Coordinates of C-alpha atoms in Angstrom, one line a residue:
M1172 CA 78.9 129.6 208.0
R1173 CA 78.2 132.7 206.1
N1174 CA 81.5 134.1 207.0
V1175 CA 83.3 131.1 205.9
L1176 CA 81.4 131.0 202.6
R1177 CA 82.3 134.6 202.0
G1178 CA 86.1 133.9 202.6
L1179 CA 86.0 131.2 200.1
V1180 CA 84.4 133.4 197.1
P1181 CA 87.8 135.2 196.7
A1182 CA 89.8 132.4 197.0
V1183 CA 87.8 130.4 194.4
A1184 CA 87.8 133.4 192.2
A1185 CA 91.6 133.6 192.3
V1186 CA 92.1 129.9 191.6
L1187 CA 89.6 130.3 188.4
L1188 CA 91.5 133.4 187.2
T1189 CA 94.7 131.5 187.8
I1190 CA 93.9 128.3 186.0
S1191 CA 91.8 129.7 183.1
P1192 CA 94.2 131.3 180.8
S1193 CA 96.7 127.9 180.9
A1194 CA 93.7 125.8 180.4
V1195 CA 92.2 127.8 177.4
A1196 CA 95.6 128.9 175.9
P1197 CA 96.4 125.5 174.2
R1198 CA 93.3 125.3 172.3
S1199 CA 93.7 128.8 171.2
M1200 CA 97.2 128.3 170.1
A1201 CA 96.1 125.0 168.3
A1202 CA 93.4 127.0 166.5
V1203 CA 95.8 129.9 165.3
A1204 CA 98.5 127.3 164.2
Q1205 CA 95.9 125.3 162.3
S1206 CA 94.5 128.7 160.8
A1207 CA 98.2 129.8 159.9
D1208 CA 98.8 126.1 158.1
A1209 CA 95.6 126.5 156.1
G1210 CA 96.5 129.9 154.9
L1211 CA 100.0 128.7 154.0
D1212 CA 98.4 125.7 152.1
N1213 CA 96.0 128.2 150.0
Q1214 CA 98.9 130.2 149.4
I1215 CA 101.1 127.4 148.0
L1216 CA 98.1 126.2 146.0
A1217 CA 97.7 129.7 144.5
D1218 CA 101.4 129.7 143.6
V1219 CA 101.3 126.1 141.8
Q1220 CA 98.3 127.3 139.8
N1221 CA 99.6 130.5 138.8
K1222 CA 103.3 129.8 138.5
A1223 CA 103.3 126.0 137.3
L1224 CA 99.8 125.1 135.8
N1225 CA 99.6 128.4 133.8
K1226 CA 100.6 126.5 130.8
S1227 CA 98.3 124.9 128.1
Q1228 CA 99.9 121.4 128.3
Y1229 CA 98.9 121.3 132.0
K1230 CA 95.2 122.1 131.6
D1231 CA 94.3 118.5 132.4
V1232 CA 96.3 118.6 135.8
K1233 CA 94.8 119.4 139.2
A1234 CA 96.9 120.2 142.3
T1235 CA 95.9 119.8 146.0
V1236 CA 98.1 121.0 149.0
Q1237 CA 97.8 119.6 152.5
N1238 CA 100.3 120.5 155.4
G1239 CA 102.9 121.6 152.6
I1240 CA 102.9 118.7 150.6
V1241 CA 101.6 119.2 146.7
N1242 CA 99.8 116.5 145.2
L1243 CA 99.5 116.4 141.5
T1244 CA 97.0 114.3 139.6
G1245 CA 95.7 114.2 136.1
T1246 CA 97.3 113.8 132.5
V1247 CA 99.8 115.0 130.0
D1248 CA 100.7 114.3 126.7
V1249 CA 104.3 113.2 126.8
Y1250 CA 106.6 112.4 129.7
S1251 CA 108.7 115.4 129.5
Q1252 CA 105.7 117.4 130.4
K1253 CA 105.5 115.3 133.7
E1254 CA 109.2 116.1 134.4
D1255 CA 109.0 119.7 133.6
L1256 CA 105.8 120.2 135.8
D1257 CA 107.7 118.3 138.6
K1258 CA 110.6 120.8 138.4
R1259 CA 108.3 123.8 138.2
V1260 CA 106.3 122.9 141.2
H1261 CA 109.6 122.2 143.4
R1262 CA 110.6 126.0 142.6
I1263 CA 107.7 127.2 144.5
K1264 CA 108.6 128.4 147.9
N1265 CA 107.3 126.8 151.3
I1266 CA 106.7 123.4 149.7
K1267 CA 107.8 120.3 151.8
G1268 CA 107.1 117.9 149.3
V1269 CA 105.7 116.9 145.9
E1270 CA 103.7 113.8 145.1
N1271 CA 103.6 113.7 141.3
E1272 CA 100.7 111.3 140.4
V1273 CA 100.3 112.9 136.8
E1274 CA 99.9 110.0 134.1
V1275 CA 101.1 110.3 130.5
A1276 CA 97.9 109.7 128.4
G1277 CA 99.5 109.7 124.8
P1278 CA 98.6 107.0 122.6
E1279 CA 99.2 103.1 123.2
I1280 CA 102.1 101.8 121.3
P1281 CA 103.2 98.4 121.3
D1282 CA 106.7 98.0 123.0
A1283 CA 108.4 96.6 120.0
Q1284 CA 107.2 99.4 117.7
L1285 CA 108.0 102.0 120.5
Q1286 CA 111.6 100.5 120.7
D1287 CA 112.2 100.7 116.9
K1288 CA 111.1 104.2 116.7
L1289 CA 113.4 105.3 119.6
I1290 CA 116.5 103.5 118.3
K1291 CA 116.0 105.1 114.9
A1292 CA 115.5 108.7 116.5
I1293 CA 118.6 108.0 118.8
Q1294 CA 120.5 106.9 116.0
Y1295 CA 120.1 110.3 114.0
D1296 CA 120.0 112.6 117.1
R1297 CA 123.7 113.7 117.2
V1298 CA 124.5 113.4 113.6
G1299 CA 126.6 116.6 112.5
Y1300 CA 127.2 117.6 115.8
S1301 CA 130.5 118.0 117.8
S1302 CA 130.7 117.3 121.6
G1303 CA 133.4 118.0 124.3
S1304 CA 136.9 118.4 123.3
L1305 CA 136.9 116.1 120.5
R1306 CA 138.1 117.4 117.3
I1307 CA 135.7 115.7 114.8
Q1308 CA 132.6 117.3 113.3
D1309 CA 130.2 114.3 114.0
V1310 CA 130.4 112.5 117.2
T1311 CA 127.8 109.7 116.4
P1312 CA 130.0 107.0 115.9
F1313 CA 131.4 107.4 119.6
N1314 CA 127.8 107.0 121.3
A1315 CA 126.7 103.5 121.7
I1316 CA 123.3 104.1 123.4
G1317 CA 120.9 101.0 123.7
V1318 CA 117.1 101.3 124.1
R1319 CA 114.8 98.8 126.1
V1320 CA 111.2 99.2 126.3
Q1321 CA 108.8 97.4 128.6
N1322 CA 105.2 98.4 129.3
G1323 CA 105.9 101.7 127.8
V1324 CA 108.8 102.3 130.1
V1325 CA 112.1 103.3 128.5
T1326 CA 115.4 102.1 129.8
L1327 CA 118.3 103.8 128.3
G1328 CA 122.0 102.2 128.6
G1329 CA 125.2 102.0 127.0
H1330 CA 127.8 104.6 126.6
A1331 CA 127.8 108.3 125.6
Y1332 CA 131.0 110.3 124.5
G1333 CA 129.8 113.3 126.9
P1334 CA 127.0 114.3 129.3
V1335 CA 125.4 116.4 126.1
D1336 CA 125.1 113.4 124.2
A1337 CA 123.6 111.4 127.1
D1338 CA 121.1 114.2 127.9
S1339 CA 120.1 114.5 124.1
A1340 CA 119.1 110.8 124.3
V1341 CA 117.0 111.1 127.2
A1342 CA 115.4 114.2 125.7
V1343 CA 114.5 112.2 122.7
A1344 CA 112.9 109.4 124.6
S1345 CA 111.1 112.0 127.1
N1346 CA 109.3 113.6 124.0
M1347 CA 108.1 110.5 122.2
K1348 CA 104.7 109.9 122.4
G1349 CA 103.9 106.5 123.9
V1350 CA 106.6 106.7 126.3
K1351 CA 105.3 106.5 129.9
D1352 CA 108.6 106.6 132.0
V1353 CA 112.3 107.3 131.1
I1354 CA 115.3 105.5 133.2
N1355 CA 118.5 106.7 132.4
E1356 CA 121.3 104.1 132.7
I1357 CA 123.6 105.7 130.3
Q1358 CA 127.4 105.8 131.3
V1359 CA 129.2 109.0 130.4
D1360 CA 132.7 108.2 129.4
P1361 CA 135.5 109.7 131.3
V1362 CA 137.2 112.7 130.1
S1363 CA 140.6 111.8 128.5
P1364 CA 142.7 113.3 126.0
N1365 CA 144.3 110.0 125.3
D1366 CA 141.0 108.3 124.9
D1367 CA 140.3 110.9 122.3
R1368 CA 143.4 110.3 120.4
I1369 CA 142.4 106.6 120.6
R1370 CA 138.8 107.3 119.3
I1371 CA 140.1 109.3 116.3
A1372 CA 142.7 106.8 115.4
V1373 CA 140.3 104.0 115.6
Y1374 CA 137.5 105.8 113.5
R1375 CA 140.3 106.5 110.8
A1376 CA 141.6 103.0 110.9
V1377 CA 137.9 101.3 110.6
Y1378 CA 136.3 103.9 108.2
G1379 CA 139.6 104.2 106.1
F1380 CA 139.5 100.4 105.4
P1381 CA 138.3 99.8 101.7
S1382 CA 135.7 97.4 102.5
L1383 CA 134.6 99.1 105.6
N1384 CA 134.2 102.7 104.3
K1385 CA 130.6 101.8 102.9
Y1386 CA 129.5 102.2 106.6
A1387 CA 130.2 105.8 106.7
I1388 CA 127.4 106.4 103.9
D1389 CA 124.6 106.3 106.2
P1390 CA 125.6 108.7 109.3
G1391 CA 123.0 107.3 111.5
K1392 CA 124.0 103.8 111.4
P1393 CA 127.9 103.8 111.7
I1394 CA 130.0 101.2 113.7
R1395 CA 129.9 102.7 117.1
I1396 CA 133.4 103.2 118.7
S1397 CA 133.2 103.4 122.5
V1398 CA 136.6 104.0 124.5
Q1399 CA 137.0 104.0 128.1
N1400 CA 140.6 104.2 129.4
G1401 CA 142.2 102.7 126.3
N1402 CA 139.7 99.9 126.2
V1403 CA 137.8 99.9 122.8
T1404 CA 134.6 98.3 122.1
L1405 CA 132.7 98.1 119.0
Y1406 CA 129.0 98.2 118.4
G1407 CA 126.5 98.2 115.4
V1408 CA 125.5 96.1 112.8
V1409 CA 127.9 94.9 109.7
I1410 CA 126.7 93.2 106.5
N1411 CA 128.8 89.8 106.9
Q1412 CA 131.3 88.2 109.2
G1413 CA 134.2 89.6 107.3
D1414 CA 133.5 93.0 107.9
K1415 CA 133.1 92.3 111.8
D1416 CA 136.6 90.6 111.6
A1417 CA 138.3 93.3 109.6
A1418 CA 136.8 96.0 112.1
G1419 CA 138.1 94.2 115.0
I1420 CA 141.6 93.6 113.5
R1421 CA 141.8 97.4 112.5
A1422 CA 141.0 98.4 115.8
N1423 CA 143.5 96.4 117.2
S1424 CA 146.1 97.6 115.1
V1425 CA 145.9 101.4 116.7
P1426 CA 148.8 102.1 119.1
G1427 CA 148.1 102.8 122.6
V1428 CA 144.7 100.3 122.6
F1429 CA 144.9 97.9 125.6
K1430 CA 141.9 95.7 124.6
V1431 CA 139.3 95.5 121.7
T1432 CA 135.9 93.9 122.4
N1433 CA 134.0 93.5 119.3
N1434 CA 130.4 93.6 119.9
L1435 CA 129.3 94.0 116.3
Q1436 CA 126.5 92.2 115.2
V1437 CA 126.1 90.5 111.7
A1438 CA 122.9 91.4 109.8
G1439 CA 120.5 88.3 110.0
A1440 CA 122.4 86.6 112.5
P1441 CA 120.8 85.7 115.9
E1442 CA 121.9 87.8 118.6
K1443 CA 123.8 86.3 121.3
Q1444 CA 122.0 86.0 124.6

């Protein structure tokens, strides 16, 4: 019996030596991997704090990192700061994603009041600037950008002559206090030398008409002329029905115009739904 037991001892020891490394290794590897992930998360957090949150406007923003995902919480003063922070964090190495839960903590402004402020600001935003290939100093008459506000969320629509004009309108909204979010639905008109020719011709035909040149006095509130592939749409507000009709007739008189849609509103008249 003793001889049998003595014979079993080496065999059992050999089995233990064989299975112990494979049984223990997975746990050790998991622990090492977990430690490495934690170390990477700590490095990402340090980079976020040193490279993204190192500005005074982000003093009320906190960041946490788990499995490479950055979570941002806290407040900023205007929506543009939330956008900028999101871009700054996305540029940091090794992150897998960003959950931006930062809130805009600016003043609470009634939607109607905020909408009026934005309309006025965007009306005058591009006064005196040229854009793209259009050879006219002021592109304002060729931007017809609409504004709608609901619960502090701003939706921008309509048409812009070029991408610079559209981006500028978005920047105005994003930096306005009280704006919680900005939805950009602005359509940028296609690049077309023929459309540019029509724009200039319609501009001269409308503003050169004696009863309509008064609308050029206030550069922020002109009759807006939007052109896409030869189709002209007029936007804005005029004093009376006669001016609206005259503007439509003058636009229709320009050679090469396929169609004119007259969306001019008469001051004091109810808007069509």
